[in-house]
mmCIF file of N, CA and C and ligand atoms in Angstrom:
data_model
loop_
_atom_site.group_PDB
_atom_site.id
_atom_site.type_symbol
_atom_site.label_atom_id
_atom_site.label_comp_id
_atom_site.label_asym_id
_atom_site.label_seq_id
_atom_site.Cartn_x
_atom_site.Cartn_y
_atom_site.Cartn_z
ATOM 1 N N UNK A 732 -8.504 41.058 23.428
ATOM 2 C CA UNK A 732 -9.632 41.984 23.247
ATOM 3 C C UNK A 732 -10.955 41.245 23.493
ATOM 4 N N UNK A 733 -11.481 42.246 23.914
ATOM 5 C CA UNK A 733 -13.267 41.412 24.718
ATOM 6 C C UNK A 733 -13.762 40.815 23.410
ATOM 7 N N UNK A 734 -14.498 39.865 23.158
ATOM 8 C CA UNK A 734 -15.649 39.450 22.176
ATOM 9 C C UNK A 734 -16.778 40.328 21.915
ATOM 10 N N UNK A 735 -16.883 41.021 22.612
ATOM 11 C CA UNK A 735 -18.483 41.734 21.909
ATOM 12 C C UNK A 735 -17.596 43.258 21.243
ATOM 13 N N UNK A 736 -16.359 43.694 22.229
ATOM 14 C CA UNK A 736 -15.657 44.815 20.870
ATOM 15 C C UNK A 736 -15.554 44.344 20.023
ATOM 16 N N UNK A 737 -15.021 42.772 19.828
ATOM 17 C CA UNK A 737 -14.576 42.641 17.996
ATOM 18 C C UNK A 737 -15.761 42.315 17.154
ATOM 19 N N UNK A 738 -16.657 41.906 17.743
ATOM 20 C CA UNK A 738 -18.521 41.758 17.295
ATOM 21 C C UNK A 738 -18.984 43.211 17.083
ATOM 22 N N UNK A 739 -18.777 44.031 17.584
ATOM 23 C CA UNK A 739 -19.157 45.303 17.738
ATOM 24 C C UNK A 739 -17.763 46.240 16.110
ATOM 25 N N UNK A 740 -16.638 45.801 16.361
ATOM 26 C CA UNK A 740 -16.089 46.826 15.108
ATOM 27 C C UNK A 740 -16.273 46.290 13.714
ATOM 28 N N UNK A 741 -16.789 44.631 14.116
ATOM 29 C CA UNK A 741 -17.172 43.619 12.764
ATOM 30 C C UNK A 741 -18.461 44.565 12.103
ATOM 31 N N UNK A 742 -19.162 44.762 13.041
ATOM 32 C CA UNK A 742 -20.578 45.538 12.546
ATOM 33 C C UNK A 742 -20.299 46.536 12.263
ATOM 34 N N UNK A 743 -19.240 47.569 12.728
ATOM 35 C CA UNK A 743 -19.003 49.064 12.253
ATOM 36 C C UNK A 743 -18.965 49.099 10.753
ATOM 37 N N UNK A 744 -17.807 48.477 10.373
ATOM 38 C CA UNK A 744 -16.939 47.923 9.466
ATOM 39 C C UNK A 744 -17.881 47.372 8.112
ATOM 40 N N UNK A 745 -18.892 46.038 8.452
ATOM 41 C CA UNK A 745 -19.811 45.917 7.589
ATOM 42 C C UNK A 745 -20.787 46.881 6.909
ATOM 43 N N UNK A 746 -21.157 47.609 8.355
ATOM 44 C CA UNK A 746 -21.998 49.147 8.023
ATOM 45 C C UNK A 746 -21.104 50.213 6.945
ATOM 46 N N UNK A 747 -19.901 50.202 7.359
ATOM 47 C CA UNK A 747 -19.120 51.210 6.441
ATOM 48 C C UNK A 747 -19.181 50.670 5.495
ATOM 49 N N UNK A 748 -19.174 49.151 5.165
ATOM 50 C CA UNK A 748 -18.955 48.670 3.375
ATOM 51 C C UNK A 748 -19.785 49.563 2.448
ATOM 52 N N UNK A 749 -20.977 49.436 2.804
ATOM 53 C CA UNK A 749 -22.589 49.863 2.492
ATOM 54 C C UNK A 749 -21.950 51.269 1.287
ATOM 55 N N UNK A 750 -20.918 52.263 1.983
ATOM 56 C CA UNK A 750 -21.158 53.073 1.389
ATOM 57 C C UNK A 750 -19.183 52.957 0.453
ATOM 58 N N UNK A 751 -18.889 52.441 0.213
ATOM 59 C CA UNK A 751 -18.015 52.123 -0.522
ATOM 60 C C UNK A 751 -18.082 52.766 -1.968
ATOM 61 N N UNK A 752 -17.261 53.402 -2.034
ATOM 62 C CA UNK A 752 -17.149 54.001 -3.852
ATOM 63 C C UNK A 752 -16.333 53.246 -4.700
ATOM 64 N N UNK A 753 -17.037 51.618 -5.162
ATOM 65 C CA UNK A 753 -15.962 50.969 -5.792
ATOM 66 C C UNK A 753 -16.897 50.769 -7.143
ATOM 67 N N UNK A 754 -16.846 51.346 -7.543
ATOM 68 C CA UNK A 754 -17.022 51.247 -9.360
ATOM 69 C C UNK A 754 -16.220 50.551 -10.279
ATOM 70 N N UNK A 755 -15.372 50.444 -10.040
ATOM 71 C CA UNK A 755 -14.154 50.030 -11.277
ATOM 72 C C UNK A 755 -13.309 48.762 -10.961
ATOM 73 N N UNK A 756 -13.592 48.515 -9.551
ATOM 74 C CA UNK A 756 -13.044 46.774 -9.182
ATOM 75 C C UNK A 756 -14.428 46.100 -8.507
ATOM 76 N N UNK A 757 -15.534 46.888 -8.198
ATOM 77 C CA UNK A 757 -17.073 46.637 -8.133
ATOM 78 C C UNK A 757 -16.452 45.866 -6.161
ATOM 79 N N UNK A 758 -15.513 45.748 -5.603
ATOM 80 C CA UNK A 758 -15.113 45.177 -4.811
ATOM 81 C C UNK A 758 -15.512 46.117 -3.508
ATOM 82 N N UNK A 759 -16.465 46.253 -2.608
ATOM 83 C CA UNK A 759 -16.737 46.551 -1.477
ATOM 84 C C UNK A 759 -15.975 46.271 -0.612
ATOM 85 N N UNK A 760 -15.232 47.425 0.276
ATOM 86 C CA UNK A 760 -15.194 46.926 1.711
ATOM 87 C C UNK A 760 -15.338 48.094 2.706
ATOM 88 N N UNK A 761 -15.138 47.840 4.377
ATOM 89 C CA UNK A 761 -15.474 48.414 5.130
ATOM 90 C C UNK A 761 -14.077 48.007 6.008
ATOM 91 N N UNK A 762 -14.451 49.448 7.348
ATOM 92 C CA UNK A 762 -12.948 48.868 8.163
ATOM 93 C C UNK A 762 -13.481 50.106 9.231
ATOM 94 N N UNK A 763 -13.022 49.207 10.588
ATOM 95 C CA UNK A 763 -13.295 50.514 11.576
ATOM 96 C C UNK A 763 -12.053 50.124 12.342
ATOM 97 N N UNK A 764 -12.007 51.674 12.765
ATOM 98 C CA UNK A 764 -10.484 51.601 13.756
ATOM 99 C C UNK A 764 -10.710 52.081 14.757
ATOM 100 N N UNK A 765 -10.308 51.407 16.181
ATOM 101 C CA UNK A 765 -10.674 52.025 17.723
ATOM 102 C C UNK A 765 -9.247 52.390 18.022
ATOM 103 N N UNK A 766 -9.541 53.708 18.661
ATOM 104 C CA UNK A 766 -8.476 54.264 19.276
ATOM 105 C C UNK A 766 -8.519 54.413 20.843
ATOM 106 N N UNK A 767 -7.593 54.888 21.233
ATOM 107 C CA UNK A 767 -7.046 54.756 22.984
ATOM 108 C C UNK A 767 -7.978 55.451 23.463
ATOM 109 N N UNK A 768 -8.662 56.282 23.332
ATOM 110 C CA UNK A 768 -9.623 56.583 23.901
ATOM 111 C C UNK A 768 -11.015 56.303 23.799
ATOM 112 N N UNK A 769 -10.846 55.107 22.850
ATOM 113 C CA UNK A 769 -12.338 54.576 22.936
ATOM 114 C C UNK A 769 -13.008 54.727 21.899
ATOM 115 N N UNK A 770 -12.694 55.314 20.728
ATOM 116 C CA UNK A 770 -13.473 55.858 19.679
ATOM 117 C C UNK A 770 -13.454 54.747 18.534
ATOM 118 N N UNK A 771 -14.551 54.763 17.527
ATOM 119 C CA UNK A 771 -14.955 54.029 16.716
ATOM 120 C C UNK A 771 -14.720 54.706 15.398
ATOM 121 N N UNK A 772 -13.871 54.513 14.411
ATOM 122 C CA UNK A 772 -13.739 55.612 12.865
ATOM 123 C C UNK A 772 -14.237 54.751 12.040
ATOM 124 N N UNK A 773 -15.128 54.917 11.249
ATOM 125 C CA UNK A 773 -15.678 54.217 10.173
ATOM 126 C C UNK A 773 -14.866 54.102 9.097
ATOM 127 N N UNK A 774 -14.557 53.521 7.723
ATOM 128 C CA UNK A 774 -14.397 53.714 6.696
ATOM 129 C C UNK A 774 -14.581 52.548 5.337
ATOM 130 N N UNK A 775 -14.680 52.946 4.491
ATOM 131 C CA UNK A 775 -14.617 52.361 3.620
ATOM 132 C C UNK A 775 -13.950 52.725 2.309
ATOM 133 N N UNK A 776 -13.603 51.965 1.039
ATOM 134 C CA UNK A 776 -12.624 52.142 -0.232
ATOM 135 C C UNK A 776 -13.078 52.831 -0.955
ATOM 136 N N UNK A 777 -12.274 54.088 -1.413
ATOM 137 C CA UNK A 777 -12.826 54.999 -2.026
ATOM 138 C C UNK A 777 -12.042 54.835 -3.476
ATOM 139 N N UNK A 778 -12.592 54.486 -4.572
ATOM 140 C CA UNK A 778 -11.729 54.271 -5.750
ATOM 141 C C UNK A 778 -12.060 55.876 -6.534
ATOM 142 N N UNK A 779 -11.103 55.749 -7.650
ATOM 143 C CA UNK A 779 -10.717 56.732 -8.393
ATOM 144 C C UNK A 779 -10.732 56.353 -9.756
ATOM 145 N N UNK A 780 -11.311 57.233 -11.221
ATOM 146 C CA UNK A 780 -11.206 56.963 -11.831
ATOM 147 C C UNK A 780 -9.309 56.841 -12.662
ATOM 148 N N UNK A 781 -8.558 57.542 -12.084
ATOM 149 C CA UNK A 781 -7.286 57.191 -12.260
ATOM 150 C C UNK A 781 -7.005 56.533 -10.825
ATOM 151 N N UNK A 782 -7.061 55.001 -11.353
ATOM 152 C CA UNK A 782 -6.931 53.664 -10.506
ATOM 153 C C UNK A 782 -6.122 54.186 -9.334
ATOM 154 N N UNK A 783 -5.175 54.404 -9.797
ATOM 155 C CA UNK A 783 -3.768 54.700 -8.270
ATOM 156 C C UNK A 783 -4.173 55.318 -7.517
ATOM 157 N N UNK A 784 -5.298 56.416 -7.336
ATOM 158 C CA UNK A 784 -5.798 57.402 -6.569
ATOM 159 C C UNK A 784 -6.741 56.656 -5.575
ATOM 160 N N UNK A 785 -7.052 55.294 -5.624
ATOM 161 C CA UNK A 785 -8.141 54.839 -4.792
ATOM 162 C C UNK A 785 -7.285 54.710 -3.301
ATOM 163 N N UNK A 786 -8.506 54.870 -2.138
ATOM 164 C CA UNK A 786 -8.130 54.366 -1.017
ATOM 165 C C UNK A 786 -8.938 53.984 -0.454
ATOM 166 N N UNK A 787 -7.897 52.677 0.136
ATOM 167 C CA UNK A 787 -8.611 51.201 0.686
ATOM 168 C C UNK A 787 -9.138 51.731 2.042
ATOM 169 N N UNK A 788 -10.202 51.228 2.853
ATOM 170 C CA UNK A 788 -11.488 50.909 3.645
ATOM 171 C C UNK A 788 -10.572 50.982 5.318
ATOM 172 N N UNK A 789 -9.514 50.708 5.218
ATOM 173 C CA UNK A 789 -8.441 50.391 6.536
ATOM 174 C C UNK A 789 -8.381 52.750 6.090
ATOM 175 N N UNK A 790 -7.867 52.515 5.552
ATOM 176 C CA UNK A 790 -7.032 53.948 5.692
ATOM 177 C C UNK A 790 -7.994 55.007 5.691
ATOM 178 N N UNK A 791 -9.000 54.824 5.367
ATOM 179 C CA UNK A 791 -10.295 55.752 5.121
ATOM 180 C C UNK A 791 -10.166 55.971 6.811
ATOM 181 N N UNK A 792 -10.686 54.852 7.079
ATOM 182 C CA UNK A 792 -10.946 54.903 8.792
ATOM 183 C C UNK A 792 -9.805 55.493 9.802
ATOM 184 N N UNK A 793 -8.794 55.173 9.537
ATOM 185 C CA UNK A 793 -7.813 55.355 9.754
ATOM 186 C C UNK A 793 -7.281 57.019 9.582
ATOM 187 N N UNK A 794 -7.575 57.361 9.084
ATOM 188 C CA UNK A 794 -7.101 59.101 8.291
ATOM 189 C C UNK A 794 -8.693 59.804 8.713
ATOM 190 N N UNK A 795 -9.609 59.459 9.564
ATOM 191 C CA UNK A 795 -10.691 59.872 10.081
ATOM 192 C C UNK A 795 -10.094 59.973 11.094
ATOM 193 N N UNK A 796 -9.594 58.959 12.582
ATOM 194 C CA UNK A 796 -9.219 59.216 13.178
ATOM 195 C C UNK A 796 -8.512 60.363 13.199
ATOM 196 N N UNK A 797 -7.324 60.128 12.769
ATOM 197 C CA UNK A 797 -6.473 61.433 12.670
ATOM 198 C C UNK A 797 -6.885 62.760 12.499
ATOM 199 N N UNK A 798 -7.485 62.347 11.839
ATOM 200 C CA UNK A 798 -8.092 64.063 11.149
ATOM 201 C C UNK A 798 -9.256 64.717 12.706
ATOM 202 N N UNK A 799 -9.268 63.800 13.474
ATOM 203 C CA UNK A 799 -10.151 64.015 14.969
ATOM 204 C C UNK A 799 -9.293 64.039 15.601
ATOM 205 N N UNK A 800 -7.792 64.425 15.667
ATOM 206 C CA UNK A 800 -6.765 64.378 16.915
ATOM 207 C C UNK A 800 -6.707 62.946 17.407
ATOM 208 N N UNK A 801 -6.735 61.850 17.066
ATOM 209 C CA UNK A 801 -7.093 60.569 17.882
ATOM 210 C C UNK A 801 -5.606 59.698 16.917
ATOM 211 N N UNK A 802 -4.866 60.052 17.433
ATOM 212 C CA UNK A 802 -3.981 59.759 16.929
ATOM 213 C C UNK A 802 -3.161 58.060 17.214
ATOM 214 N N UNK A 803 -4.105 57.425 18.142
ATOM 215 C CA UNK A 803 -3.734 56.105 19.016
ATOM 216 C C UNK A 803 -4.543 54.551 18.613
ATOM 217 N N UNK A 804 -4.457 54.496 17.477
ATOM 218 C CA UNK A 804 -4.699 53.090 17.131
ATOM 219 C C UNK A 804 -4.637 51.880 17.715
ATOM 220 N N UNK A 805 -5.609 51.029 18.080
ATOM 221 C CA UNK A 805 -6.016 49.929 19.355
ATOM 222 C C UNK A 805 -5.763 48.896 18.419
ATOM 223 N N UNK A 806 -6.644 49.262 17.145
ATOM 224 C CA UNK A 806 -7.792 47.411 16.151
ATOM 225 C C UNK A 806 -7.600 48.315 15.348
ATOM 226 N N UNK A 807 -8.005 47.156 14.425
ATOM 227 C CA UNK A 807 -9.098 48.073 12.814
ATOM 228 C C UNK A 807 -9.379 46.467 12.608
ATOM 229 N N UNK A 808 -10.719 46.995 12.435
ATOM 230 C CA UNK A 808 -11.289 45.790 11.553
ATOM 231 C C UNK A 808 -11.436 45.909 10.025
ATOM 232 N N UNK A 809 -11.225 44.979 9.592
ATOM 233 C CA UNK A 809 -11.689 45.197 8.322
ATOM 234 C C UNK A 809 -12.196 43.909 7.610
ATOM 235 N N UNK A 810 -13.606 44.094 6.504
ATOM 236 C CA UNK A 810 -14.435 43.026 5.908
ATOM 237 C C UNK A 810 -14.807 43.670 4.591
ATOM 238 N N UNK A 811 -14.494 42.510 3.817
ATOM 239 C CA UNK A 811 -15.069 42.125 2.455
ATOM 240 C C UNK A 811 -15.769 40.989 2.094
ATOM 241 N N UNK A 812 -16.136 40.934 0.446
ATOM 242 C CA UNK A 812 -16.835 39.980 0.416
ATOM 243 C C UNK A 812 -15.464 38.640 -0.181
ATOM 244 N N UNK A 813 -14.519 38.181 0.529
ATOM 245 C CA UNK A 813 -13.762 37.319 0.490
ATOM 246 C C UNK A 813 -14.202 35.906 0.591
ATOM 247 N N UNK A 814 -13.403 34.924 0.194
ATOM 248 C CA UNK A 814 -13.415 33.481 0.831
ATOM 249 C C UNK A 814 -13.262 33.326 1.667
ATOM 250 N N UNK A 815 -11.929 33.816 2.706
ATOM 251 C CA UNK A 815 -11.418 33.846 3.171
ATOM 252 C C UNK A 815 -11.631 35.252 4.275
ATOM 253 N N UNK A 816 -10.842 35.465 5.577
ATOM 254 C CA UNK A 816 -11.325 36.709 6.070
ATOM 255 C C UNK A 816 -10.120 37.746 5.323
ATOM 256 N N UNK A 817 -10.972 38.964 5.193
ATOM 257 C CA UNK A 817 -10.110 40.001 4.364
ATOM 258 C C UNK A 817 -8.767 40.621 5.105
ATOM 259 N N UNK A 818 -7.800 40.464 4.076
ATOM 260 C CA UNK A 818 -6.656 40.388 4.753
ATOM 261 C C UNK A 818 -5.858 41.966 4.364
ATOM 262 N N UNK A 819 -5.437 42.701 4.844
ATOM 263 C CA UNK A 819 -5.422 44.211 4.173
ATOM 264 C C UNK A 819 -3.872 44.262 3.316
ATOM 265 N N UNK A 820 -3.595 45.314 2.894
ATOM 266 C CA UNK A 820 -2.582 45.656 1.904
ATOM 267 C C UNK A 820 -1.251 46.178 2.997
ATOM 268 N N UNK A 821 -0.351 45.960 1.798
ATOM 269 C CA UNK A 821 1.129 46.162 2.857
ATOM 270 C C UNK A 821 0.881 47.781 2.720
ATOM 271 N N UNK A 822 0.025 48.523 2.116
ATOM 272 C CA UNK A 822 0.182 50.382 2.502
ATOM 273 C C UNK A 822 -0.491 50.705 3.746
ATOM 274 N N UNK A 823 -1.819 49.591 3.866
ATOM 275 C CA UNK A 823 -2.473 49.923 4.947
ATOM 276 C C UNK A 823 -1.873 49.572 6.348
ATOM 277 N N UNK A 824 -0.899 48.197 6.169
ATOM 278 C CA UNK A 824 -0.525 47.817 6.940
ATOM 279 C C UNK A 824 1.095 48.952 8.023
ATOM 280 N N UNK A 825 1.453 49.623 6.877
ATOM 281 C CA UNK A 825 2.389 50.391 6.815
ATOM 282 C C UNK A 825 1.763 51.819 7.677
ATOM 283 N N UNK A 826 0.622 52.567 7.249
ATOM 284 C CA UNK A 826 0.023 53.246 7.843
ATOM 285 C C UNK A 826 -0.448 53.076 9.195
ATOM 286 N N UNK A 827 -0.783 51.896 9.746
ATOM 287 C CA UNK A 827 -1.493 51.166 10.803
ATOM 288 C C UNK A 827 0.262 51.433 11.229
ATOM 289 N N UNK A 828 1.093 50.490 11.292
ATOM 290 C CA UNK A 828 2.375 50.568 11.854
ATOM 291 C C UNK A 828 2.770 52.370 12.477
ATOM 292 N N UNK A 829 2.266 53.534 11.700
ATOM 293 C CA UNK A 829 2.968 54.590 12.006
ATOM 294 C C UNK A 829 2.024 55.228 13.375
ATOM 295 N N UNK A 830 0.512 54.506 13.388
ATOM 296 C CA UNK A 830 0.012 55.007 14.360
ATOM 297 C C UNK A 830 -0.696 54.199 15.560
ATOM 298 N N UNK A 831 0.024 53.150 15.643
ATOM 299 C CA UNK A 831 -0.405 51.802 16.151
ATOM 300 C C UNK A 831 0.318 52.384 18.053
ATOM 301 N N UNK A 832 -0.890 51.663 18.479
ATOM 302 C CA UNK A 832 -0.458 51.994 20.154
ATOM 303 C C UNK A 832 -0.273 50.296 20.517
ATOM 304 N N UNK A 833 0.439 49.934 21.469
ATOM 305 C CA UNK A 833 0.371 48.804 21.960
ATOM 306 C C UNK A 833 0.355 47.655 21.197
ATOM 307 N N UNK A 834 -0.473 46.630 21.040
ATOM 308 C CA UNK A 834 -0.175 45.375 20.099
ATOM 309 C C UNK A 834 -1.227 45.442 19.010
ATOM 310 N N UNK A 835 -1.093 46.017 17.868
ATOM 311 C CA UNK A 835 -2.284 46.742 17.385
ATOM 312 C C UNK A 835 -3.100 45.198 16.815
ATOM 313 N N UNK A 836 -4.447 45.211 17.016
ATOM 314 C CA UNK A 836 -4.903 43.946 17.267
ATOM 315 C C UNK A 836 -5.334 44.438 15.410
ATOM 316 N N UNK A 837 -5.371 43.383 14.506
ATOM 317 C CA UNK A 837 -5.871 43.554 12.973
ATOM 318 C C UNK A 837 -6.970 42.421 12.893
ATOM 319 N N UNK A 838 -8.152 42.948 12.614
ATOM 320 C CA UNK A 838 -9.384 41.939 13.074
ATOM 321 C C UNK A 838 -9.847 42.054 11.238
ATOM 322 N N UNK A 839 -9.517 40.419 11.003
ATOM 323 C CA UNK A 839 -10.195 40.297 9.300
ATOM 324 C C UNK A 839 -11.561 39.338 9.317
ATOM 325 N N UNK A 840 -12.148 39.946 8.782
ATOM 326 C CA UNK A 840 -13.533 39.200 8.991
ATOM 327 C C UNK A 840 -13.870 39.243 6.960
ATOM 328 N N UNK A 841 -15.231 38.570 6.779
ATOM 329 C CA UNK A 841 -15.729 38.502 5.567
ATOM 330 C C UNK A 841 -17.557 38.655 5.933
ATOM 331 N N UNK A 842 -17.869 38.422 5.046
ATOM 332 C CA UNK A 842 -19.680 38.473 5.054
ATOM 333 C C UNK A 842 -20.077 37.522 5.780
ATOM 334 N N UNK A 843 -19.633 35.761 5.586
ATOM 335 C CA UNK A 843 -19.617 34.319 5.863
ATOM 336 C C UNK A 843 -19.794 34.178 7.062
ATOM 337 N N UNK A 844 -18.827 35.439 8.372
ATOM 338 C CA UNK A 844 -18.442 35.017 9.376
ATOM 339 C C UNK A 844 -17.091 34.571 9.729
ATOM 340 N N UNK A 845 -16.687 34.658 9.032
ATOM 341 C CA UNK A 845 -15.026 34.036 9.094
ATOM 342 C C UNK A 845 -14.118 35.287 9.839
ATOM 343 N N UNK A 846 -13.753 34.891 10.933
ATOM 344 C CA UNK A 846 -12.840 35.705 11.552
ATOM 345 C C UNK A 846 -11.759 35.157 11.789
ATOM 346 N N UNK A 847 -10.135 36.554 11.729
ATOM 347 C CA UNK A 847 -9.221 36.074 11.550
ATOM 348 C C UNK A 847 -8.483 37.120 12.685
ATOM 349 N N UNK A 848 -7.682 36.777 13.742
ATOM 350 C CA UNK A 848 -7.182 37.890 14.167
ATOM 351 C C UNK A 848 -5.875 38.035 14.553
ATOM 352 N N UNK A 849 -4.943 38.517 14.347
ATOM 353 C CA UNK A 849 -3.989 39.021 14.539
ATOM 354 C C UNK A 849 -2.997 40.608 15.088
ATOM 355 N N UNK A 850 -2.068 40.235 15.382
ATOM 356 C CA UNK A 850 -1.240 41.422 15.744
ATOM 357 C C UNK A 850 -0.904 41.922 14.721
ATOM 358 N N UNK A 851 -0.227 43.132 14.639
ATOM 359 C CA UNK A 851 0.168 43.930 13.221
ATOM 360 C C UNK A 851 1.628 43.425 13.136
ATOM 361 N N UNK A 852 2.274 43.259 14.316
ATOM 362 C CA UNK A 852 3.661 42.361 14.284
ATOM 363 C C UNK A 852 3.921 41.303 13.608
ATOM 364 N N UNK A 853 2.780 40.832 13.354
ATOM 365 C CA UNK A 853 2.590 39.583 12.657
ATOM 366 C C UNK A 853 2.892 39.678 11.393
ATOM 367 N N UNK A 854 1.654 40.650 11.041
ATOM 368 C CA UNK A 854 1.876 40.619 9.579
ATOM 369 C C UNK A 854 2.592 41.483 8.783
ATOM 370 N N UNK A 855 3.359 42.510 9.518
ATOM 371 C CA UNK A 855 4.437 43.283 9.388
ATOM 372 C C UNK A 855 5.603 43.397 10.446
ATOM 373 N N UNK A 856 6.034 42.496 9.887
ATOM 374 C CA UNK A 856 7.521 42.445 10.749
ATOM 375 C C UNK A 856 8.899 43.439 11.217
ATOM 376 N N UNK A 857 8.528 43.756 9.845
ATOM 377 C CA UNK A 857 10.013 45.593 10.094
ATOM 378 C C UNK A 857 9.383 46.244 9.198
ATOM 379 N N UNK A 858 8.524 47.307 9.844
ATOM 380 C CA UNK A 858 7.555 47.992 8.751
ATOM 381 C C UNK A 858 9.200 49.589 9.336
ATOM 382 N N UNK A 859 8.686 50.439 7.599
ATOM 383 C CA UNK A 859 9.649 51.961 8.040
ATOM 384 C C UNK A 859 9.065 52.241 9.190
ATOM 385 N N UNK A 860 10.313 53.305 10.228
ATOM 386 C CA UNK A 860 9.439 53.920 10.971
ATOM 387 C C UNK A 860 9.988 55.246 11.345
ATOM 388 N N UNK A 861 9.760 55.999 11.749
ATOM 389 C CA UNK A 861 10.449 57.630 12.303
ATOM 390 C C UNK A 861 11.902 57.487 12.212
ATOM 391 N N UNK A 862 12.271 56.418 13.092
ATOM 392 C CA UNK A 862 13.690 55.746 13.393
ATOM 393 C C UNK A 862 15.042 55.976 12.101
ATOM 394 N N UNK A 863 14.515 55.241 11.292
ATOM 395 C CA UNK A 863 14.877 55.076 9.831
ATOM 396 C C UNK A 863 15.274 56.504 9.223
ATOM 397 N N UNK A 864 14.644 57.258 9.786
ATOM 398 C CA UNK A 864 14.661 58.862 9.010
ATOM 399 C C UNK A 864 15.972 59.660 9.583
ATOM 400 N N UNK A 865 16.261 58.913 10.761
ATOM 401 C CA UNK A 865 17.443 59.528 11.692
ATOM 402 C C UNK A 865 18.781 59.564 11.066
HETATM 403 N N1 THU B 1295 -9.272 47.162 -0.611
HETATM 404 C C1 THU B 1295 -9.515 47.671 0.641
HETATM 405 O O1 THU B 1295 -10.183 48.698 0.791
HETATM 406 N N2 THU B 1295 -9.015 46.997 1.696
HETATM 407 C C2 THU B 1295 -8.399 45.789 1.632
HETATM 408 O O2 THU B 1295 -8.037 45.232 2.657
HETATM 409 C C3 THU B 1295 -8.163 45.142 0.320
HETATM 410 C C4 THU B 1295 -8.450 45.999 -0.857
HETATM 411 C C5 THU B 1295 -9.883 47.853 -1.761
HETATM 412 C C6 THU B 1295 -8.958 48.603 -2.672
HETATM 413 C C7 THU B 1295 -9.763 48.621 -3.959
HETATM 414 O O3 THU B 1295 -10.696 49.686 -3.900
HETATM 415 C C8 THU B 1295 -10.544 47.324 -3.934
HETATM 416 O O4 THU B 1295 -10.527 46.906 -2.565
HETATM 417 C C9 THU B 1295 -9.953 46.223 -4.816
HETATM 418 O O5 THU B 1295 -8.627 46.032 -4.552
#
């Protein structure tokens, strides 16, 4: 993937933190997802006062797409305020797997600058899939 897209969904992604509804783990993040046709979905973590109900900053963005017919997942970036670059959850990762086109590129970044990038193969090796249901 070019350098100025992953400079470019790093900034989406940071911009989405901004509006983050995290009250109760005070933990900000942001996440943008490009799809096959080019599109940019913002999102960020929407928590819940019954904890289990929150959703993380990957899936926000992610369930935007969708909800626009854009059903073809390229990237998602996603950034927090980590040590390390923010590394996402096995639900998000699971979700990303069901709508992932090609080698779905997972771009972890932090505030610092720290970028981390990987395939989703990587970090999910035998995620469920349609298959399984057969
Ligand atoms: N969170 C995300 O949105 N994405 C991640 O990659 C890690 C965790 C959210 C979920 C929850 O709102 C807060 O961060 C603390 O776990």
């Amino acid at each position: 993937m070019e350098k100025e897209l992953v400079k470019e969904l790093i900034a989406v992604a940071k911009e989405a933190r901004q509006a983050a509804y995290a009250p109760y783990s005070d933990f900000a993040v942001g996440a943008a997802a490009l799809t096959k046709q080019g599109s940019i979905y913002s999102g960020c973590n929407i928590e819940n006062a019954a904890y289990g109900l929150s959703n993380c900053a990957e899936r926000t963005a992610i369930f935007k797409a969708i909800s626009e017919q854009e059903v073809e997942i390229e990237a998602v970036a996603v950034v927090g305020a980590t040590a390390g670059p923010c590394i996402p959850c096995g639900a998000c990762l699971q979700v990303m797997a069901e709508f992932r086109v090609g080698k779905l590129q997972v771009i972890m970044a932090n505030l610092k600058g720290d970028v981390l990038i990987k395939e989703l193969a990587e970090l999910l090796t035998t995620p469920f899939a349609k298959e399984d249901l057969e």
